[in-house]
Short mmCIF file of C-alpha atoms and ligand atoms in Angstrom, two decimals:
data_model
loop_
_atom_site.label_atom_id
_atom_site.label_comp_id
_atom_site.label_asym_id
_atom_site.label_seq_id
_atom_site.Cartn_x
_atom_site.Cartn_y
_atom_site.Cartn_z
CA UNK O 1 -3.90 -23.29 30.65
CA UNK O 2 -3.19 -21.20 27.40
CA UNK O 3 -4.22 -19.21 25.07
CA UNK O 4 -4.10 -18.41 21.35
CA UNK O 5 -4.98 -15.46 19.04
CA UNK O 6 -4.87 -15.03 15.41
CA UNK O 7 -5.11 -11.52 13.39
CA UNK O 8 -4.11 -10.05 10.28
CA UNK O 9 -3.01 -6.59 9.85
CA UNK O 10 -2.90 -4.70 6.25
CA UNK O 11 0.22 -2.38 4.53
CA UNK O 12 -0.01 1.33 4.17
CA UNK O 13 0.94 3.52 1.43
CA UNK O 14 2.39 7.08 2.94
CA UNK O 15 1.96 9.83 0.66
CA UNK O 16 4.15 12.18 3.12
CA UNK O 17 7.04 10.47 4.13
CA UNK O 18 8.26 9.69 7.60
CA UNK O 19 12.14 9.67 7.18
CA UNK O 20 14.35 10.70 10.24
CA UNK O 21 13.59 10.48 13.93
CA UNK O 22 14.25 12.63 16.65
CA UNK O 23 14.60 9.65 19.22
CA UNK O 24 16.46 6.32 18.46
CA UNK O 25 14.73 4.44 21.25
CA UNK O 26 10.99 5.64 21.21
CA UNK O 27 10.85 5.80 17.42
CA UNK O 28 9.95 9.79 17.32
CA UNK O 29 9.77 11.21 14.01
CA UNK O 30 11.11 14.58 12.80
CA UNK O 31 7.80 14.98 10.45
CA UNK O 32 4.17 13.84 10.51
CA UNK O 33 3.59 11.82 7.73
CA UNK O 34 0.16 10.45 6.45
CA UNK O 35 -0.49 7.50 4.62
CA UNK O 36 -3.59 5.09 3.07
CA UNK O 37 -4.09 1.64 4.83
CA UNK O 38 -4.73 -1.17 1.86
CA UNK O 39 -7.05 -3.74 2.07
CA UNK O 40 -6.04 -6.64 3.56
CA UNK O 41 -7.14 -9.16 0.19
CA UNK O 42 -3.24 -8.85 -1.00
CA UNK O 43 -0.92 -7.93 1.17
CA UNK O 44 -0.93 -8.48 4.87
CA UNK O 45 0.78 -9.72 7.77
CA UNK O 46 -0.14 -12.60 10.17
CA UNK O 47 0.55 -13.32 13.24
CA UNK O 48 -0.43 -15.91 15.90
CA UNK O 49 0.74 -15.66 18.90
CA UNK O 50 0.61 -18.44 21.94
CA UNK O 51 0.90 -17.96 25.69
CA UNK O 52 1.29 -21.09 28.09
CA UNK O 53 2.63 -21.46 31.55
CA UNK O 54 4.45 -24.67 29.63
CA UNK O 55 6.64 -22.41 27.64
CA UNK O 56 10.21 -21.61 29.23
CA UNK O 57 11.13 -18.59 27.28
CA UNK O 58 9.02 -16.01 24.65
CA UNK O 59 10.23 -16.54 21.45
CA UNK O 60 9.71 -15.43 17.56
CA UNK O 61 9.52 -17.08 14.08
CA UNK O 62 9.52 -14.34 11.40
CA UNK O 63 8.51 -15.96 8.09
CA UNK O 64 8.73 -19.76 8.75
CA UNK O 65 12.41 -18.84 10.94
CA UNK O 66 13.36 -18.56 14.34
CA UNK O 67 14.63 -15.16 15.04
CA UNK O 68 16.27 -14.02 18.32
CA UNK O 69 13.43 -12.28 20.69
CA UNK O 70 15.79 -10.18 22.40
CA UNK O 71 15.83 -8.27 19.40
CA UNK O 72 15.08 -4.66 21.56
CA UNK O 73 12.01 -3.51 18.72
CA UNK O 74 10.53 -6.89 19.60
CA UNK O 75 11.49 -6.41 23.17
CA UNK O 76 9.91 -2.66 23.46
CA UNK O 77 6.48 -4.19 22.04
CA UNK O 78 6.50 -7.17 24.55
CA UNK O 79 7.13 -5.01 27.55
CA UNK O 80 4.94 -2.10 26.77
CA UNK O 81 1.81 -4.52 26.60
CA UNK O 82 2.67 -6.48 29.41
CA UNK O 83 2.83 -3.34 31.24
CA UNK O 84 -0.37 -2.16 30.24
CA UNK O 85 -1.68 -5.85 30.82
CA UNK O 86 -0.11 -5.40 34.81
CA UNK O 87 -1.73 -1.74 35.37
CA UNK O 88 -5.00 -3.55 34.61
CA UNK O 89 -4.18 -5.77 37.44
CA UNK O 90 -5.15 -9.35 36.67
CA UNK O 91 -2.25 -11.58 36.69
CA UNK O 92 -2.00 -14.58 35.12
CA UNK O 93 -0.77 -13.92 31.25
CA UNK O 94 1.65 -11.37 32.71
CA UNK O 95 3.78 -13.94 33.72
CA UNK O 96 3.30 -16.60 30.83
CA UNK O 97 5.49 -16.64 27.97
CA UNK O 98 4.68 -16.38 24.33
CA UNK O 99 5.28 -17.95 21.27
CA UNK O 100 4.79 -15.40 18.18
CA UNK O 101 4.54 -16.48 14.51
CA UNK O 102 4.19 -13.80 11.80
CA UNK O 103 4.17 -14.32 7.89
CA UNK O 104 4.21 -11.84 5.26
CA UNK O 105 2.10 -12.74 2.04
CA UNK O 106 5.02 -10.71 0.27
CA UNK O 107 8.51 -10.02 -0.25
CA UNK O 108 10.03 -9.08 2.75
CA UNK O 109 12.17 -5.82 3.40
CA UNK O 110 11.95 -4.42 -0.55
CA UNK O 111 10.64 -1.37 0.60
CA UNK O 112 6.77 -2.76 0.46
CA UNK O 113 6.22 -2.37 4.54
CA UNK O 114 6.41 -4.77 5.71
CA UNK O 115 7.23 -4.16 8.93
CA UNK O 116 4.47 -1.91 9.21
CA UNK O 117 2.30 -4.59 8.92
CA UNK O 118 4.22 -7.16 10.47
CA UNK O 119 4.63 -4.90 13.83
CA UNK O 120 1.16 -3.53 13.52
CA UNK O 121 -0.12 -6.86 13.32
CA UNK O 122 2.28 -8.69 16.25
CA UNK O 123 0.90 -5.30 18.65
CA UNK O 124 -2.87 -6.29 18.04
CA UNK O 125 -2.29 -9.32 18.44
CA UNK O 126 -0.76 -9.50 22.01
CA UNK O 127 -3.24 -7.01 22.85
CA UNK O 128 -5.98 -9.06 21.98
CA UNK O 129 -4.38 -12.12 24.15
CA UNK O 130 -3.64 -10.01 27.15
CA UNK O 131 -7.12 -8.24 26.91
CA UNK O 132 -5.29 -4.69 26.73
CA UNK O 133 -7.26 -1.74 25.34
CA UNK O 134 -6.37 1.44 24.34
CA UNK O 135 -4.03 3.61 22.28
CA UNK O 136 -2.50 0.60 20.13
CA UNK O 137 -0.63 3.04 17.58
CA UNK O 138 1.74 4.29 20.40
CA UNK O 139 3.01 0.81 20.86
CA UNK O 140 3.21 -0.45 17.39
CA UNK O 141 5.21 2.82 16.72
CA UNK O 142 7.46 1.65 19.03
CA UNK O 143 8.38 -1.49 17.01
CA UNK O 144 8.81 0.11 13.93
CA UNK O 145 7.61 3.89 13.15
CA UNK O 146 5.26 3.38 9.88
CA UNK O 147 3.17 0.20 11.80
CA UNK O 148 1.60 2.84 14.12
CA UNK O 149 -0.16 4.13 10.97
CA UNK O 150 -1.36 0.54 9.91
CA UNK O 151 -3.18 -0.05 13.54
CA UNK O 152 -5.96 2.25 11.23
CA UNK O 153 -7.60 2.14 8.31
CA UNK O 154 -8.47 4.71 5.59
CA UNK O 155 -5.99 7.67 5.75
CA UNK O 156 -3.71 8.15 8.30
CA UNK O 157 -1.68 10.71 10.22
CA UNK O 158 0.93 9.87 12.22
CA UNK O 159 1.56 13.17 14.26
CA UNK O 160 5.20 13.58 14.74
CA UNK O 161 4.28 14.99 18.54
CA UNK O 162 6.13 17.31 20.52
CA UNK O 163 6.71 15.56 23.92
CA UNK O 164 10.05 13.85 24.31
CA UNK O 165 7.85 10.67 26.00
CA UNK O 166 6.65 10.20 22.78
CA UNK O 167 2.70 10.02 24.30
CA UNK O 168 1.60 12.87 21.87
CA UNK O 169 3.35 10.79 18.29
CA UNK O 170 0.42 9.02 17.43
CA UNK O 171 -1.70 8.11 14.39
CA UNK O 172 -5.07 9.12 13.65
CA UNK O 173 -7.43 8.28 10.56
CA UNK O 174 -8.39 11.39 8.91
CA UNK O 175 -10.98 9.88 6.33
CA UNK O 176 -11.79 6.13 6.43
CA UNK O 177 -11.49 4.09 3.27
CA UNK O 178 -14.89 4.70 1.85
CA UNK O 179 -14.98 8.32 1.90
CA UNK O 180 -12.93 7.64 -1.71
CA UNK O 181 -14.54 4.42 -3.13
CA UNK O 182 -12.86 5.39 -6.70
CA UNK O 183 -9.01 5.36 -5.62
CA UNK O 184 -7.22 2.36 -6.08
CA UNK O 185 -3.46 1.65 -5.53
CA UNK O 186 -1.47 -0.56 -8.17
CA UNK O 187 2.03 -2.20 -6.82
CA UNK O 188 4.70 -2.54 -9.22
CA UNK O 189 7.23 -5.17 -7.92
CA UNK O 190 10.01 -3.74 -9.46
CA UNK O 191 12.10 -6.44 -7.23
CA UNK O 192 11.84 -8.41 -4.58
CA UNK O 193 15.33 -8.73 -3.53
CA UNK O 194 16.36 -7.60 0.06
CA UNK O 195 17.10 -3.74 -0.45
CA UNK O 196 20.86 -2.96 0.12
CA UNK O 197 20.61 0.18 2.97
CA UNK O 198 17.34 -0.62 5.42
CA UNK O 199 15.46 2.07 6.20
CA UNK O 200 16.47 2.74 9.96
CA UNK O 201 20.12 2.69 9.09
CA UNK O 202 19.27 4.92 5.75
CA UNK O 203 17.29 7.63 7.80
CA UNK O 204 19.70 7.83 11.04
CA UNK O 205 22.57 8.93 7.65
CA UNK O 206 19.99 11.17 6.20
CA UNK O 207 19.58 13.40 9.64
CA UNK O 208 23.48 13.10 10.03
CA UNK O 209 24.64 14.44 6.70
CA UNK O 210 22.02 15.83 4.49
CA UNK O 211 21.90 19.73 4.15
CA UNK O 212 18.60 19.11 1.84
CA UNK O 213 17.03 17.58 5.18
CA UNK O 214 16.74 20.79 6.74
CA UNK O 215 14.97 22.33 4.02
CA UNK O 216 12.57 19.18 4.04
CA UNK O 217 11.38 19.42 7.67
CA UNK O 218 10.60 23.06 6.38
CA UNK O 219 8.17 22.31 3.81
CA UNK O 220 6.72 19.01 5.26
CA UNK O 221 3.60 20.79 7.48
CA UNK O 222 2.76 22.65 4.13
CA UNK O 223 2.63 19.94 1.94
CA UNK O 224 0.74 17.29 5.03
CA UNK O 225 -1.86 20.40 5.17
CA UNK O 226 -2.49 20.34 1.70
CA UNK O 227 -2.77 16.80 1.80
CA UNK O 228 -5.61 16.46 4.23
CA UNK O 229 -7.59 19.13 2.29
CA UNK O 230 -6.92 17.67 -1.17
CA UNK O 231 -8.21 13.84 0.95
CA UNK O 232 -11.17 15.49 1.91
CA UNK O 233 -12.16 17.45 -0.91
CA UNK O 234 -11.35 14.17 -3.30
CA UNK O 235 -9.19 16.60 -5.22
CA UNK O 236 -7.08 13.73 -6.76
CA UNK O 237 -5.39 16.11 -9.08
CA UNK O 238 -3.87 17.99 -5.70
CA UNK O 239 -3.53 14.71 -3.63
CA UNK O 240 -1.29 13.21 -6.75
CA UNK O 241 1.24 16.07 -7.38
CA UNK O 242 2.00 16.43 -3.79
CA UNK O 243 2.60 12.84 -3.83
CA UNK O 244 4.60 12.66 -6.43
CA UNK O 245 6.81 15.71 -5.15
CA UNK O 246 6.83 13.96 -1.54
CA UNK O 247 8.42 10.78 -2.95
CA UNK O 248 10.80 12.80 -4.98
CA UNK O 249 11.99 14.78 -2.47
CA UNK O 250 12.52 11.72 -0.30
CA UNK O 251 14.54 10.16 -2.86
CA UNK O 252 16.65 13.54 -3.58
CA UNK O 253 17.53 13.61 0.08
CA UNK O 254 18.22 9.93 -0.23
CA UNK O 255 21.15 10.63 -3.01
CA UNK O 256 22.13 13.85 -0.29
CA UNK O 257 22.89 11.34 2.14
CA UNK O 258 26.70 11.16 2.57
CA UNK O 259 27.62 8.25 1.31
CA UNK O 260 24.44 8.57 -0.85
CA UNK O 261 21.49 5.82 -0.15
CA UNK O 262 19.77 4.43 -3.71
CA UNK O 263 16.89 2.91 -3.60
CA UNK O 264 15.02 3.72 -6.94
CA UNK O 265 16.62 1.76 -10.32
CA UNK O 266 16.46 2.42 -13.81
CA UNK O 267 13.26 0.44 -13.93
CA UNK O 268 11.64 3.07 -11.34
CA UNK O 269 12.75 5.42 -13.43
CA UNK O 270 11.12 4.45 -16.56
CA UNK O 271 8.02 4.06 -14.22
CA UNK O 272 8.33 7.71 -13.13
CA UNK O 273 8.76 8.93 -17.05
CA UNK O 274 6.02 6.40 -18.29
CA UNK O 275 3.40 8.11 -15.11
CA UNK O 276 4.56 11.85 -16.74
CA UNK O 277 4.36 10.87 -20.42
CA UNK O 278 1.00 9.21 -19.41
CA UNK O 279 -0.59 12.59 -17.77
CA UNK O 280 0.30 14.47 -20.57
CA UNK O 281 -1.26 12.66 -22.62
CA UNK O 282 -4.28 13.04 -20.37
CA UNK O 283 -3.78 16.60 -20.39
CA UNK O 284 -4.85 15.80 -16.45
CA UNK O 285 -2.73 14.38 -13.70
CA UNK O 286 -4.58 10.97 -13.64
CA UNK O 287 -1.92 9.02 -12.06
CA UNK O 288 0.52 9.21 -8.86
CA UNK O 289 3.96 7.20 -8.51
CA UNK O 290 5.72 6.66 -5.00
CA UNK O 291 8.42 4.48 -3.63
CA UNK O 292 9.56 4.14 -0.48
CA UNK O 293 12.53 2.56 0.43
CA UNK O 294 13.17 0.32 -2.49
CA UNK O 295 12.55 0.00 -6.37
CA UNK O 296 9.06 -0.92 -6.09
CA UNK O 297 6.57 1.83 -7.52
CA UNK O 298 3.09 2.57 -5.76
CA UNK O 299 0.57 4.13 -7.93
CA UNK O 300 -2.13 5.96 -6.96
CA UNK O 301 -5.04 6.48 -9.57
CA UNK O 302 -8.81 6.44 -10.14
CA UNK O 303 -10.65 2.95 -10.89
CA UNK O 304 -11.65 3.99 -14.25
CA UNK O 305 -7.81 4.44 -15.35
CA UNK O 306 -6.84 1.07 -13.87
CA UNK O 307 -7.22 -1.03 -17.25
CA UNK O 308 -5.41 1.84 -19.20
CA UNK O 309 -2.58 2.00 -16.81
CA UNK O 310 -2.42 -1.80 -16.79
CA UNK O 311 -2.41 -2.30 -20.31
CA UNK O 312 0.56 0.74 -20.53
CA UNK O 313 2.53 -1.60 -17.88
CA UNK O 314 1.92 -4.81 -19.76
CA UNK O 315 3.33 -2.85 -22.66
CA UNK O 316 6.29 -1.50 -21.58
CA UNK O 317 7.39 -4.18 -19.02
CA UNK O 318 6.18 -7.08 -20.62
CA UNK O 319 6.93 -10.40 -18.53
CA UNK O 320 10.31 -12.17 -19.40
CA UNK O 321 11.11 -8.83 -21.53
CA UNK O 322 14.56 -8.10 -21.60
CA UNK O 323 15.04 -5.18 -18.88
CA UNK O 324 17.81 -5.77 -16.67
CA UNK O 325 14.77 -6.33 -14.03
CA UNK O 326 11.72 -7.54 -15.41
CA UNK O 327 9.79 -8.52 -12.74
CA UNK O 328 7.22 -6.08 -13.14
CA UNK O 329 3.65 -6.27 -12.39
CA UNK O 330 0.60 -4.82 -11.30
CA UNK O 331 -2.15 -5.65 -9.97
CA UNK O 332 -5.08 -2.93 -8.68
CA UNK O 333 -5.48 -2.75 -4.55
CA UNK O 334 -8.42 -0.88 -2.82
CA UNK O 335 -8.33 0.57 0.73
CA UNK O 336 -8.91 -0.76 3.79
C1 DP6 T 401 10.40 5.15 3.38
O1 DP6 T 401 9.05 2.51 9.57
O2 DP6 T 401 10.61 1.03 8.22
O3 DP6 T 401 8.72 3.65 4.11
O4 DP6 T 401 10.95 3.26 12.19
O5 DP6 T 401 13.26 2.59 11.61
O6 DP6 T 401 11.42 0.89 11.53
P1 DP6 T 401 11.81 2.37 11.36
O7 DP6 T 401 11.56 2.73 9.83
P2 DP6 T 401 10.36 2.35 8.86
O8 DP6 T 401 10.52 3.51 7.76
C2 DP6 T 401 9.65 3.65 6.68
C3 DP6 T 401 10.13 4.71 5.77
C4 DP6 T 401 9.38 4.84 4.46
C5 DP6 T 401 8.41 6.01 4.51
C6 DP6 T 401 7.11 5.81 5.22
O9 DP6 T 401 6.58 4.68 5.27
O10 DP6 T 401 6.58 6.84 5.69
#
């Protein structure tokens, strides 16, 4: 009598950064943030999840390991969509239990979302079992606020929303993936070590201490406004200074967190120096760097800089060379 259901679900990239929410429970942001989904040939989540009148109790293996399924992220998700499974009025699956396996094809928690795509990915696919249609983003939000903006591709807004129900903070693509066929993403895995302050923790100390916060929520709807013009006039020149402000305005507010919250290294550093030296040279902003929580850069450029970048990486991060982390590599994404 059961059922199984297999999907993948891809990372995304934000360019404006979510960081801070005005409700604990229903994962409401302070800020909109907007984002691009990657495709799903390198990094993705999986999940399969099984339902069967034989199974006694729901439960959850994260990466190969049994977690506890009372977790209450995993516990929003599983309620919301049986909910919307009972207003459709059909029985059966309501009742069954699950069994839910998801797998990362990369390092988990190093600031590379993972759970955006793990969450995105566990939301579709009990939505798919249960046959539930509908606004997927609101629910996958609920597990972890950046997944609701991997339930599209392309680029995405998450709307911060105003009600306090949350039923108004959803995503929305603003331009699918191929209305910028040139602009590729290249992941630097700085390291893949656990990062030390998780980004729920990290934010919820950000909104409680930081002066520089305040400031932030200011300028946000300026710079996610000149965002989605620069995205849909393909002014990459626009799109990459913004992003390169956003993510160093999220790390600034980061070290204004009392105690202060690190998350970029000496290596992301050089990174950020070796994307600046690089566009001077240019005499053209060619390339964008972000990081989200974690050491690991993003960068944002044009397909017909990806060798040149490459090469420039290769150079000054050979692999095995002697920087305290070495692990750096890159290797050129497209969007979803
Ligand atoms: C720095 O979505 O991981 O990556 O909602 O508490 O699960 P929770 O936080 P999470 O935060 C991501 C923060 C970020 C910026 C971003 O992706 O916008």
């Amino acid at each position: 009598d059961g059922k199984c259901c297999t999907c993948r679900a891809p990372v995304n990239i934000a360019v404006i950064k979510y960081w801070g929410k005005r409700d604990e429970k229903l994962i409401l942001p302070v800020n909109s943030s907007l984002s691009a989904t990657l495709g799903m040939d390198e990094l993705h989540a999986k999940t399969s999840v099984a339902a069967s009148s034989q199974f006694k109790d729901d439960r959850i293996w994260l990466n190969g390991k049994e977690e506890s399924v009372s977790n209450p992220r995993i516990q929003n998700v599983l309620k919301e969509i049986r909910r919307r499974y009972a207003q459709k009025g059909d029985g059966d699956s309501a009742v069954m239990k699950v069994h839910i396996c998801s797998e990362n094809n990369f390092p988990t928690a190093a600031g590379l979302a993972s759970s955006a795509a793990g969450y995105a990915c566990m939301v579709y696919t009990l939505a798919r079992l249960y046959g539930v249609d509908g606004e997927l983003s609101e629910v996958a939000r609920q597990g972890s606020g950046s997944a609701c903006r991997s339930v599209y591709g392309g680029f995405v807004l998450w709307e911060k929303g105003q009600r306090s129900d949350g039923t108004d903070s959803l995503a929305k693509q603003i331009a699918p993936a191929d209305h910028w066929p040139a602009l590729r993403i290249l992941i630097l895995v700085v390291s893949d070590q656990k990062k030390q302050v998780g980004s729920t923790e990290g934010m919820q100390t950000t909104v409680a201490t930081s002066e520089l916060m305040q400031r932030r929520i200011e300028v946000v709807p300026q710079h996610t406004e000149q965002m989605i013009k620069a995205i849909k006039d393909r002014d990459f020149e626009t799109f990459a200074r913004i992003t390169m402000q956003e993510s160093n305005q999220f790390h600034a507010v980061c070290l204004d967190t009392y105690p202060p919250v690190f998350y970029l290294t000496d290596t992301s550093r050089l990174i950020i120096q070796m994307v600046h030296a690089y566009n001077t040279m240019c005499e053209k902003t060619r390339v964008a760097y972000t990081f989200d929580a974690g050491p690991n850069a993003c960068l944002y450029l044009m397909e017909e800089d990806v060798a040149r970048v490459v090469g420039l990486v290769n150079h000054f991060f050979p692999p095995g060379s002697d920087t305290s982390e070495n692990f750096v590599r890159g290797r050129p994404v497209t969007l979803l």
